[in-house]
mmCIF file of C-alpha atoms and ligand atoms in Angstrom:
data_model
loop_
_atom_site.group_PDB
_atom_site.id
_atom_site.type_symbol
_atom_site.label_atom_id
_atom_site.label_comp_id
_atom_site.label_asym_id
_atom_site.label_seq_id
_atom_site.Cartn_x
_atom_site.Cartn_y
_atom_site.Cartn_z
ATOM 1 C CA MET T 80 -83.829 28.851 -21.729
ATOM 2 C CA VAL T 81 -82.649 30.977 -18.862
ATOM 3 C CA ALA T 82 -85.984 31.056 -17.012
ATOM 4 C CA GLN T 83 -86.286 27.299 -17.191
ATOM 5 C CA SER T 84 -82.769 26.507 -16.109
ATOM 6 C CA PHE T 85 -83.134 28.978 -13.248
ATOM 7 C CA ASN T 86 -86.107 27.017 -11.981
ATOM 8 C CA LEU T 87 -84.595 23.598 -12.543
ATOM 9 C CA HIS T 88 -83.582 23.062 -8.957
ATOM 10 C CA ALA T 89 -86.101 25.260 -7.182
ATOM 11 C CA GLY T 90 -88.646 23.793 -4.822
ATOM 12 C CA THR T 91 -86.403 21.948 -2.383
ATOM 13 C CA LEU T 92 -88.421 23.308 0.553
ATOM 14 C CA GLU T 93 -91.670 21.989 -0.925
ATOM 15 C CA LYS T 94 -90.020 18.658 -1.751
ATOM 16 C CA VAL T 95 -88.703 18.251 1.783
ATOM 17 C CA LYS T 96 -92.061 19.164 3.320
ATOM 18 C CA LYS T 97 -93.910 16.741 1.064
ATOM 19 C CA ARG T 98 -91.463 13.944 1.795
ATOM 20 C CA GLY T 99 -91.478 14.740 5.504
ATOM 21 C CA THR T 100 -87.746 14.022 5.670
ATOM 22 C CA LEU T 101 -84.645 16.093 5.061
ATOM 23 C CA ILE T 102 -81.934 14.216 3.180
ATOM 24 C CA CYS T 103 -78.574 15.402 4.345
ATOM 25 C CA GLY T 104 -75.199 14.469 2.839
ATOM 26 C CA VAL T 105 -72.497 13.907 5.462
ATOM 27 C CA SER T 106 -69.046 12.291 5.522
ATOM 28 C CA THR T 107 -68.299 8.592 5.827
ATOM 29 C CA GLY T 108 -67.096 9.271 9.364
ATOM 30 C CA ILE T 109 -65.216 12.189 10.897
ATOM 31 C CA PHE T 110 -65.579 12.276 14.677
ATOM 32 C CA GLY T 111 -66.919 15.628 15.917
ATOM 33 C CA PHE T 112 -68.364 16.531 12.503
ATOM 34 C CA SER T 113 -70.306 13.531 11.225
ATOM 35 C CA SER T 114 -69.888 10.020 12.572
ATOM 36 C CA VAL T 115 -72.047 7.230 13.940
ATOM 37 C CA ASP T 116 -71.882 6.634 17.709
ATOM 38 C CA SER T 117 -71.974 3.266 19.515
ATOM 39 C CA LYS T 118 -75.783 3.326 19.469
ATOM 40 C CA GLY T 119 -75.897 3.810 15.729
ATOM 41 C CA ASN T 120 -76.869 7.508 15.881
ATOM 42 C CA TRP T 121 -75.258 10.166 13.728
ATOM 43 C CA GLN T 122 -73.516 12.875 15.715
ATOM 44 C CA GLY T 123 -71.303 15.904 15.163
ATOM 45 C CA LEU T 124 -71.358 19.571 14.223
ATOM 46 C CA ASP T 125 -72.412 18.921 10.611
ATOM 47 C CA VAL T 126 -75.048 16.445 11.791
ATOM 48 C CA ASP T 127 -76.453 18.921 14.317
ATOM 49 C CA PHE T 128 -76.667 21.504 11.577
ATOM 50 C CA CYS T 129 -78.878 19.139 9.538
ATOM 51 C CA ARG T 130 -81.017 18.570 12.632
ATOM 52 C CA ALA T 131 -81.365 22.348 12.968
ATOM 53 C CA ILE T 132 -82.614 22.626 9.358
ATOM 54 C CA SER T 133 -85.017 19.782 10.025
ATOM 55 C CA LEU T 134 -86.359 21.569 13.122
ATOM 56 C CA ALA T 135 -86.863 24.781 11.146
ATOM 57 C CA VAL T 136 -88.635 23.125 8.247
ATOM 58 C CA LEU T 137 -90.272 20.011 9.687
ATOM 59 C CA GLY T 138 -90.451 20.896 13.390
ATOM 60 C CA SER T 139 -88.449 17.864 14.539
ATOM 61 C CA LYS T 140 -84.774 17.027 14.772
ATOM 62 C CA GLU T 141 -85.443 13.374 14.038
ATOM 63 C CA LYS T 142 -86.752 13.809 10.503
ATOM 64 C CA VAL T 143 -83.358 13.600 8.845
ATOM 65 C CA LYS T 144 -81.956 10.860 6.677
ATOM 66 C CA PHE T 145 -78.168 10.953 6.625
ATOM 67 C CA VAL T 146 -76.328 9.818 3.513
ATOM 68 C CA SER T 147 -72.614 9.037 3.838
ATOM 69 C CA LEU T 148 -70.577 10.558 1.051
ATOM 70 C CA SER T 149 -66.868 10.310 0.356
ATOM 71 C CA ALA T 150 -64.946 13.379 -0.767
ATOM 72 C CA GLN T 151 -65.261 12.149 -4.361
ATOM 73 C CA GLN T 152 -68.994 11.441 -4.251
ATOM 74 C CA ARG T 153 -70.259 14.507 -2.420
ATOM 75 C CA PHE T 154 -70.771 17.036 -5.225
ATOM 76 C CA THR T 155 -72.432 14.617 -7.657
ATOM 77 C CA ALA T 156 -74.818 13.568 -4.900
ATOM 78 C CA LEU T 157 -75.830 17.179 -4.370
ATOM 79 C CA GLN T 158 -76.042 18.050 -8.076
ATOM 80 C CA SER T 159 -78.166 15.009 -8.898
ATOM 81 C CA GLY T 160 -80.661 15.722 -6.118
ATOM 82 C CA GLU T 161 -79.744 12.644 -4.086
ATOM 83 C CA VAL T 162 -79.342 14.950 -1.070
ATOM 84 C CA ASP T 163 -81.110 18.221 -0.214
ATOM 85 C CA VAL T 164 -78.101 19.740 1.463
ATOM 86 C CA LEU T 165 -74.436 18.876 1.817
ATOM 87 C CA SER T 166 -73.287 19.324 5.403
ATOM 88 C CA ARG T 167 -69.933 17.668 5.261
ATOM 89 C CA ASN T 168 -66.653 19.331 6.197
ATOM 90 C CA THR T 169 -66.568 20.956 2.778
ATOM 91 C CA THR T 170 -64.411 23.974 2.024
ATOM 92 C CA ARG T 171 -65.907 26.860 0.096
ATOM 93 C CA ILE T 172 -63.661 27.733 -2.832
ATOM 94 C CA LEU T 173 -64.263 29.714 -6.030
ATOM 95 C CA SER T 174 -64.347 26.804 -8.473
ATOM 96 C CA ARG T 175 -66.807 24.767 -6.399
ATOM 97 C CA ASP T 176 -69.014 27.802 -5.818
ATOM 98 C CA THR T 177 -69.310 28.417 -9.569
ATOM 99 C CA ASP T 178 -68.462 25.491 -11.851
ATOM 100 C CA LEU T 179 -70.111 22.769 -9.798
ATOM 101 C CA GLY T 180 -73.565 24.361 -9.889
ATOM 102 C CA ILE T 181 -73.730 24.728 -6.154
ATOM 103 C CA ASN T 182 -74.024 27.554 -3.649
ATOM 104 C CA PHE T 183 -72.493 27.712 -0.212
ATOM 105 C CA GLY T 184 -74.181 28.931 2.940
ATOM 106 C CA PRO T 185 -72.319 30.665 5.768
ATOM 107 C CA THR T 186 -69.181 29.036 7.117
ATOM 108 C CA ILE T 187 -70.033 26.906 10.133
ATOM 109 C CA PHE T 188 -66.442 26.112 11.092
ATOM 110 C CA TYR T 189 -63.264 27.971 10.129
ATOM 111 C CA ASP T 190 -60.461 25.472 9.781
ATOM 112 C CA GLY T 191 -57.003 25.259 8.212
ATOM 113 C CA GLN T 192 -54.965 22.452 6.722
ATOM 114 C CA SER T 193 -52.210 20.796 8.729
ATOM 115 C CA ILE T 194 -49.825 17.899 8.502
ATOM 116 C CA MET T 195 -49.632 15.004 10.967
ATOM 117 C CA VAL T 196 -46.557 12.844 11.554
ATOM 118 C CA LYS T 197 -45.434 10.088 13.878
ATOM 119 C CA LYS T 198 -43.442 11.615 16.755
ATOM 120 C CA LYS T 199 -40.711 9.048 16.254
ATOM 121 C CA ILE T 200 -39.626 10.591 12.933
ATOM 122 C CA LYS T 201 -38.572 13.669 14.919
ATOM 123 C CA VAL T 202 -39.966 16.335 12.635
ATOM 124 C CA SER T 203 -41.235 19.602 14.106
ATOM 125 C CA LYS T 204 -41.739 21.846 11.077
ATOM 126 C CA VAL T 205 -43.191 21.299 7.619
ATOM 127 C CA LYS T 206 -39.838 22.229 6.095
ATOM 128 C CA ASP T 207 -38.313 19.153 7.771
ATOM 129 C CA LEU T 208 -40.501 17.137 5.412
ATOM 130 C CA ASN T 209 -38.531 18.045 2.276
ATOM 131 C CA SER T 210 -38.675 15.041 -0.128
ATOM 132 C CA ALA T 211 -41.119 13.176 2.128
ATOM 133 C CA THR T 212 -44.030 11.043 0.928
ATOM 134 C CA ILE T 213 -47.317 12.551 2.050
ATOM 135 C CA CYS T 214 -50.659 10.740 2.187
ATOM 136 C CA VAL T 215 -53.690 12.706 1.042
ATOM 137 C CA GLN T 216 -57.280 11.915 0.121
ATOM 138 C CA THR T 217 -58.357 12.424 -3.468
ATOM 139 C CA GLY T 218 -61.034 14.986 -4.383
ATOM 140 C CA THR T 219 -60.123 17.335 -1.555
ATOM 141 C CA THR T 220 -58.707 20.827 -1.254
ATOM 142 C CA SER T 221 -55.965 19.178 0.812
ATOM 143 C CA GLU T 222 -54.495 17.723 -2.368
ATOM 144 C CA LEU T 223 -54.304 21.123 -4.096
ATOM 145 C CA ASN T 224 -53.016 23.093 -1.097
ATOM 146 C CA LEU T 225 -50.187 20.696 -0.476
ATOM 147 C CA THR T 226 -48.727 21.340 -3.919
ATOM 148 C CA ASP T 227 -49.026 25.130 -3.498
ATOM 149 C CA TYR T 228 -47.425 25.160 -0.080
ATOM 150 C CA PHE T 229 -44.468 22.985 -0.994
ATOM 151 C CA LEU T 230 -43.890 24.961 -4.182
ATOM 152 C CA GLU T 231 -44.017 28.293 -2.346
ATOM 153 C CA ASN T 232 -41.551 27.038 0.229
ATOM 154 C CA LYS T 233 -39.269 25.452 -2.380
ATOM 155 C CA LEU T 234 -39.765 22.002 -0.944
ATOM 156 C CA LYS T 235 -40.296 18.694 -2.711
ATOM 157 C CA PHE T 236 -42.704 15.929 -1.793
ATOM 158 C CA ARG T 237 -44.208 12.780 -3.214
ATOM 159 C CA PRO T 238 -47.983 12.509 -2.861
ATOM 160 C CA LEU T 239 -49.598 9.177 -2.056
ATOM 161 C CA VAL T 240 -53.150 9.837 -3.140
ATOM 162 C CA VAL T 241 -55.780 7.500 -1.730
ATOM 163 C CA GLU T 242 -59.493 7.615 -2.479
ATOM 164 C CA ASN T 243 -60.977 6.482 0.770
ATOM 165 C CA ASN T 244 -60.651 8.127 4.148
ATOM 166 C CA GLU T 245 -60.040 4.925 6.085
ATOM 167 C CA GLU T 246 -57.490 3.689 3.572
ATOM 168 C CA VAL T 247 -55.519 6.916 3.597
ATOM 169 C CA PHE T 248 -55.147 6.749 7.371
ATOM 170 C CA LYS T 249 -54.265 3.056 7.230
ATOM 171 C CA ALA T 250 -51.597 3.807 4.641
ATOM 172 C CA PHE T 251 -50.107 6.419 6.982
ATOM 173 C CA LEU T 252 -50.195 4.127 10.030
ATOM 174 C CA ALA T 253 -48.619 1.324 8.017
ATOM 175 C CA GLY T 254 -45.711 3.615 7.130
ATOM 176 C CA ARG T 255 -46.492 3.897 3.415
ATOM 177 C CA CYS T 256 -46.021 7.661 3.780
ATOM 178 C CA ASP T 257 -44.066 9.870 6.197
ATOM 179 C CA ALA T 258 -46.945 12.235 6.910
ATOM 180 C CA ILE T 259 -50.656 12.693 6.307
ATOM 181 C CA THR T 260 -52.440 15.941 5.510
ATOM 182 C CA SER T 261 -56.010 17.208 5.879
ATOM 183 C CA ASP T 262 -57.989 19.923 7.671
ATOM 184 C CA SER T 263 -56.518 20.091 11.176
ATOM 185 C CA SER T 264 -59.831 19.271 12.876
ATOM 186 C CA GLN T 265 -60.062 16.167 10.716
ATOM 187 C CA LEU T 266 -56.528 15.119 11.583
ATOM 188 C CA ALA T 267 -57.458 15.492 15.273
ATOM 189 C CA ALA T 268 -60.464 13.227 14.653
ATOM 190 C CA MET T 269 -58.352 10.663 12.779
ATOM 191 C CA ARG T 270 -55.762 10.625 15.537
ATOM 192 C CA LEU T 271 -58.444 9.580 18.034
ATOM 193 C CA GLY T 272 -58.980 6.462 15.959
ATOM 194 C CA ALA T 273 -55.309 5.431 16.020
ATOM 195 C CA PRO T 274 -54.205 2.492 18.198
ATOM 196 C CA LYS T 275 -51.743 4.848 19.977
ATOM 197 C CA PRO T 276 -52.864 8.477 19.467
ATOM 198 C CA GLU T 277 -50.089 9.759 21.744
ATOM 199 C CA GLU T 278 -47.522 8.651 19.166
ATOM 200 C CA LEU T 279 -48.921 11.065 16.560
ATOM 201 C CA MET T 280 -48.435 14.807 16.359
ATOM 202 C CA ILE T 281 -50.072 17.549 14.296
ATOM 203 C CA LEU T 282 -47.507 20.119 13.149
ATOM 204 C CA GLU T 283 -48.295 23.692 14.164
ATOM 205 C CA GLU T 284 -48.316 25.312 10.738
ATOM 206 C CA ARG T 285 -51.674 25.888 9.098
ATOM 207 C CA ILE T 286 -50.959 25.740 5.384
ATOM 208 C CA SER T 287 -54.348 26.957 4.091
ATOM 209 C CA LYS T 288 -57.716 28.474 4.939
ATOM 210 C CA GLU T 289 -60.572 25.954 5.071
ATOM 211 C CA PRO T 290 -63.903 27.656 5.626
ATOM 212 C CA LEU T 291 -66.160 24.605 6.059
ATOM 213 C CA SER T 292 -69.621 25.465 4.794
ATOM 214 C CA PRO T 293 -72.906 23.761 3.895
ATOM 215 C CA ALA T 294 -73.887 23.663 0.220
ATOM 216 C CA VAL T 295 -77.098 23.519 -1.832
ATOM 217 C CA ARG T 296 -77.820 23.460 -5.567
ATOM 218 C CA HIS T 297 -77.681 26.592 -7.718
ATOM 219 C CA GLY T 298 -81.119 27.870 -8.665
ATOM 220 C CA ASP T 299 -82.931 27.497 -5.367
ATOM 221 C CA ASP T 300 -82.457 30.807 -3.614
ATOM 222 C CA ALA T 301 -85.309 30.188 -1.192
ATOM 223 C CA TRP T 302 -83.645 27.010 0.047
ATOM 224 C CA LEU T 303 -80.266 28.734 0.334
ATOM 225 C CA ASP T 304 -81.965 31.444 2.417
ATOM 226 C CA ILE T 305 -83.292 28.822 4.821
ATOM 227 C CA VAL T 306 -79.948 27.041 5.193
ATOM 228 C CA SER T 307 -78.178 30.385 5.726
ATOM 229 C CA TRP T 308 -80.634 31.781 8.242
ATOM 230 C CA VAL T 309 -80.714 28.574 10.261
ATOM 231 C CA PHE T 310 -77.018 29.169 10.828
ATOM 232 C CA TYR T 311 -77.489 32.855 11.727
ATOM 233 C CA VAL T 312 -80.074 31.802 14.318
ATOM 234 C CA LEU T 313 -77.434 29.685 16.088
ATOM 235 C CA ILE T 314 -75.123 32.692 16.261
ATOM 236 C CA GLU T 315 -77.845 35.257 17.046
ATOM 237 C CA ALA T 316 -78.984 33.069 19.959
ATOM 238 C CA GLU T 317 -75.442 32.876 21.314
ATOM 239 C CA GLU T 318 -75.040 36.649 20.921
ATOM 240 C CA LEU T 319 -78.217 37.119 22.973
ATOM 241 C CA GLY T 320 -77.294 34.506 25.608
ATOM 242 C CA ILE T 321 -80.212 32.296 24.606
ATOM 243 C CA ASN T 322 -79.668 28.527 24.672
ATOM 244 C CA SER T 323 -81.695 25.320 24.597
ATOM 245 C CA LYS T 324 -82.057 25.289 28.404
ATOM 246 C CA ASN T 325 -83.038 28.906 29.040
ATOM 247 C CA VAL T 326 -84.960 29.750 25.852
ATOM 248 C CA ASP T 327 -88.374 29.533 27.506
ATOM 249 C CA SER T 328 -87.403 32.124 30.101
ATOM 250 C CA PHE T 329 -86.899 34.602 27.227
ATOM 251 C CA LYS T 330 -90.508 34.284 26.089
ATOM 252 C CA THR T 331 -91.458 37.264 28.240
ATOM 253 C CA SER T 332 -88.502 39.391 27.157
ATOM 254 C CA ALA T 333 -89.323 42.979 26.209
ATOM 255 C CA ARG T 334 -86.361 43.182 23.801
ATOM 256 C CA PRO T 335 -87.593 43.483 20.199
ATOM 257 C CA ARG T 336 -84.578 41.501 18.977
ATOM 258 C CA VAL T 337 -85.503 38.576 21.209
ATOM 259 C CA GLN T 338 -89.190 38.840 20.358
ATOM 260 C CA ARG T 339 -88.457 38.625 16.638
ATOM 261 C CA LEU T 340 -86.097 35.685 17.035
ATOM 262 C CA LEU T 341 -88.463 33.639 19.164
ATOM 263 C CA GLY T 342 -91.520 34.494 17.070
ATOM 264 C CA ILE T 343 -93.263 36.392 19.862
ATOM 265 C CA SER T 344 -93.695 39.329 17.501
ATOM 266 C CA LYS T 345 -95.342 38.016 14.357
ATOM 267 C CA GLY T 346 -94.298 37.821 10.743
ATOM 268 C CA HIS T 347 -90.654 36.771 10.658
ATOM 269 C CA GLY T 348 -91.387 33.204 9.587
ATOM 270 C CA SER T 349 -93.177 34.206 6.396
ATOM 271 C CA TYR T 350 -89.976 35.620 4.866
ATOM 272 C CA LEU T 351 -88.776 32.036 4.582
ATOM 273 C CA LYS T 352 -92.204 30.406 4.160
ATOM 274 C CA LEU T 353 -91.811 28.918 7.650
ATOM 275 C CA ASP T 354 -93.895 29.451 10.758
ATOM 276 C CA ASP T 355 -92.975 32.195 13.216
ATOM 277 C CA LYS T 356 -91.665 29.730 15.774
ATOM 278 C CA TRP T 357 -89.069 28.156 13.485
ATOM 279 C CA ALA T 358 -86.058 29.761 15.149
ATOM 280 C CA TYR T 359 -87.454 29.010 18.616
ATOM 281 C CA LYS T 360 -87.743 25.333 17.620
ATOM 282 C CA VAL T 361 -84.155 25.283 16.387
ATOM 283 C CA ILE T 362 -82.798 26.791 19.617
ATOM 284 C CA LYS T 363 -84.978 24.636 21.852
ATOM 285 C CA GLY T 364 -84.140 21.481 19.898
ATOM 286 C CA VAL T 365 -80.398 21.748 19.277
ATOM 287 C CA GLY T 366 -79.222 24.909 21.024
ATOM 288 C CA ASN T 367 -77.027 27.814 19.981
ATOM 289 C CA TYR T 368 -73.597 27.682 18.310
ATOM 290 C CA GLN T 369 -71.753 27.475 21.610
ATOM 291 C CA GLU T 370 -73.751 24.374 22.494
ATOM 292 C CA PHE T 371 -72.952 22.942 19.055
ATOM 293 C CA PHE T 372 -69.272 23.529 19.656
ATOM 294 C CA ASP T 373 -69.154 22.342 23.269
ATOM 295 C CA ARG T 374 -71.117 19.180 22.522
ATOM 296 C CA ASN T 375 -69.123 18.094 19.494
ATOM 297 C CA LEU T 376 -65.659 19.606 19.565
ATOM 298 C CA GLY T 377 -64.970 21.420 22.839
ATOM 299 C CA GLU T 378 -63.072 20.712 26.060
ATOM 300 C CA LYS T 379 -65.568 18.147 27.321
ATOM 301 C CA THR T 380 -65.293 16.021 24.185
ATOM 302 C CA LYS T 381 -62.483 13.747 23.078
ATOM 303 C CA MET T 382 -61.562 16.330 20.425
ATOM 304 C CA LYS T 383 -60.759 19.049 23.004
ATOM 305 C CA LEU T 384 -60.517 21.768 20.354
ATOM 306 C CA GLU T 385 -60.198 25.396 21.304
ATOM 307 C CA ARG T 386 -62.873 27.674 19.981
ATOM 308 C CA GLY T 387 -60.187 29.918 18.402
ATOM 309 C CA VAL T 388 -61.362 31.862 15.344
ATOM 310 C CA ASN T 389 -64.750 30.192 15.692
ATOM 311 C CA ARG T 390 -65.523 32.445 18.666
ATOM 312 C CA LEU T 391 -68.155 35.159 18.323
ATOM 313 C CA TRP T 392 -67.017 38.414 16.704
ATOM 314 C CA THR T 393 -67.598 40.102 20.074
ATOM 315 C CA ASP T 394 -64.927 37.792 21.546
ATOM 316 C CA GLY T 395 -62.454 38.389 18.720
ATOM 317 C CA GLY T 396 -63.664 35.540 16.491
ATOM 318 C CA LEU T 397 -65.252 35.374 13.038
ATOM 319 C CA MET T 398 -68.774 34.266 13.945
ATOM 320 C CA TYR T 399 -71.271 37.048 13.236
ATOM 321 C CA ALA T 400 -75.024 36.816 12.757
ATOM 322 C CA MET T 401 -76.727 38.938 10.115
ATOM 323 C CA PRO T 402 -79.454 41.046 11.739
ATOM 324 C CA PHE T 403 -82.673 39.077 12.206
ATOM 325 C CA ARG T 404 -85.267 41.603 11.121
HETATM 326 N N1 LIG H 604 -62.338 20.388 3.621
HETATM 327 C C1 LIG H 604 -61.642 19.688 2.564
HETATM 328 C C2 LIG H 604 -61.358 18.249 2.930
HETATM 329 C C3 LIG H 604 -62.622 17.489 3.155
HETATM 330 C C4 LIG H 604 -62.476 15.965 3.141
HETATM 331 O O1 LIG H 604 -63.214 15.321 2.390
HETATM 332 N N2 LIG H 604 -61.565 15.428 3.930
HETATM 333 C C5 LIG H 604 -61.416 14.009 3.963
HETATM 334 C C6 LIG H 604 -60.166 13.643 4.702
HETATM 335 S S1 LIG H 604 -60.292 13.718 6.437
HETATM 336 C C7 LIG H 604 -62.664 13.406 4.547
HETATM 337 O O2 LIG H 604 -63.473 14.059 5.151
HETATM 338 N N3 LIG H 604 -62.870 12.143 4.361
HETATM 339 C C8 LIG H 604 -64.026 11.484 4.886
HETATM 340 C C9 LIG H 604 -64.796 10.832 3.822
HETATM 341 O O3 LIG H 604 -64.320 10.703 2.676
HETATM 342 O O4 LIG H 604 -65.936 10.472 4.110
HETATM 343 C C10 LIG H 604 -62.460 19.741 1.282
HETATM 344 O O5 LIG H 604 -63.573 20.267 1.287
HETATM 345 O O6 LIG H 604 -61.973 19.262 0.261
#
């Protein structure tokens, strides 16, 4: 029955509150997005996003259990209820959004697929890779895009499809393929793990759009609202110049927009069944989107990525917060 199936997956918020822990599906290890540091702590943009949800719902960034999921495993883990949210360099595409019984929240990182080669093969353009063998991980959009791009450009290639992230990179380093393909941020992360990163080069062409977005199960609109609005808070805070360090100085602000965000004017928590200070806790605990970016991917990190299209809309980028009112 429709009413029953609609309710099948509802209640994630209540489940998380009762459990006292958010269970968050991440990757098996992509530096800058979700990986374990030398002290055994999870770190990265996707990890910080889970911590932000945990702050909003449970008031602490520590109440998260991270579950490593390969590209193949991720959707089943979400569908079956093994994880409450998937925050794992996952591209939003039509078929996943519909057929898989999942819903995507706002895009937290706009990426694009690229191809990486060893400099010594002296290739500078994708078209130089005609008839090459290309390593790609199974269960990814990378696999599908590669076929489209080569077809469109009348090029041939042989795919070497490998299931596991580590194995696919090993295969490339061992020379089992001429090139490796993935989202360009992920190639940058992989390169950092190579014995000689300076010998590898990411070709300039971006062969696809990869809007990386968190996902939840169909049928729990209230939970999707929370995941979505946690993200808008990160952007809204950046738009307003509010960050984890200066947030307390905004407590006396006369601006209605600031008062609503920080819960100084009452009532904005109840829309999401959270307390009025939920967004304040998120900002205080993990900061705004700029802090997310700088800490995990920016100039001061090993990744050294440019903000690019992930800048705020007011700076010519795509990041835009829905009005918090
Ligand atoms: N964004 C693409 C690719 C995501 C993806 O899974 N990429 C691989 C290759 S870098 C990966 O993250 N592997 C890590 C893992 O399997 O844990 C998608 O959603 O399909």
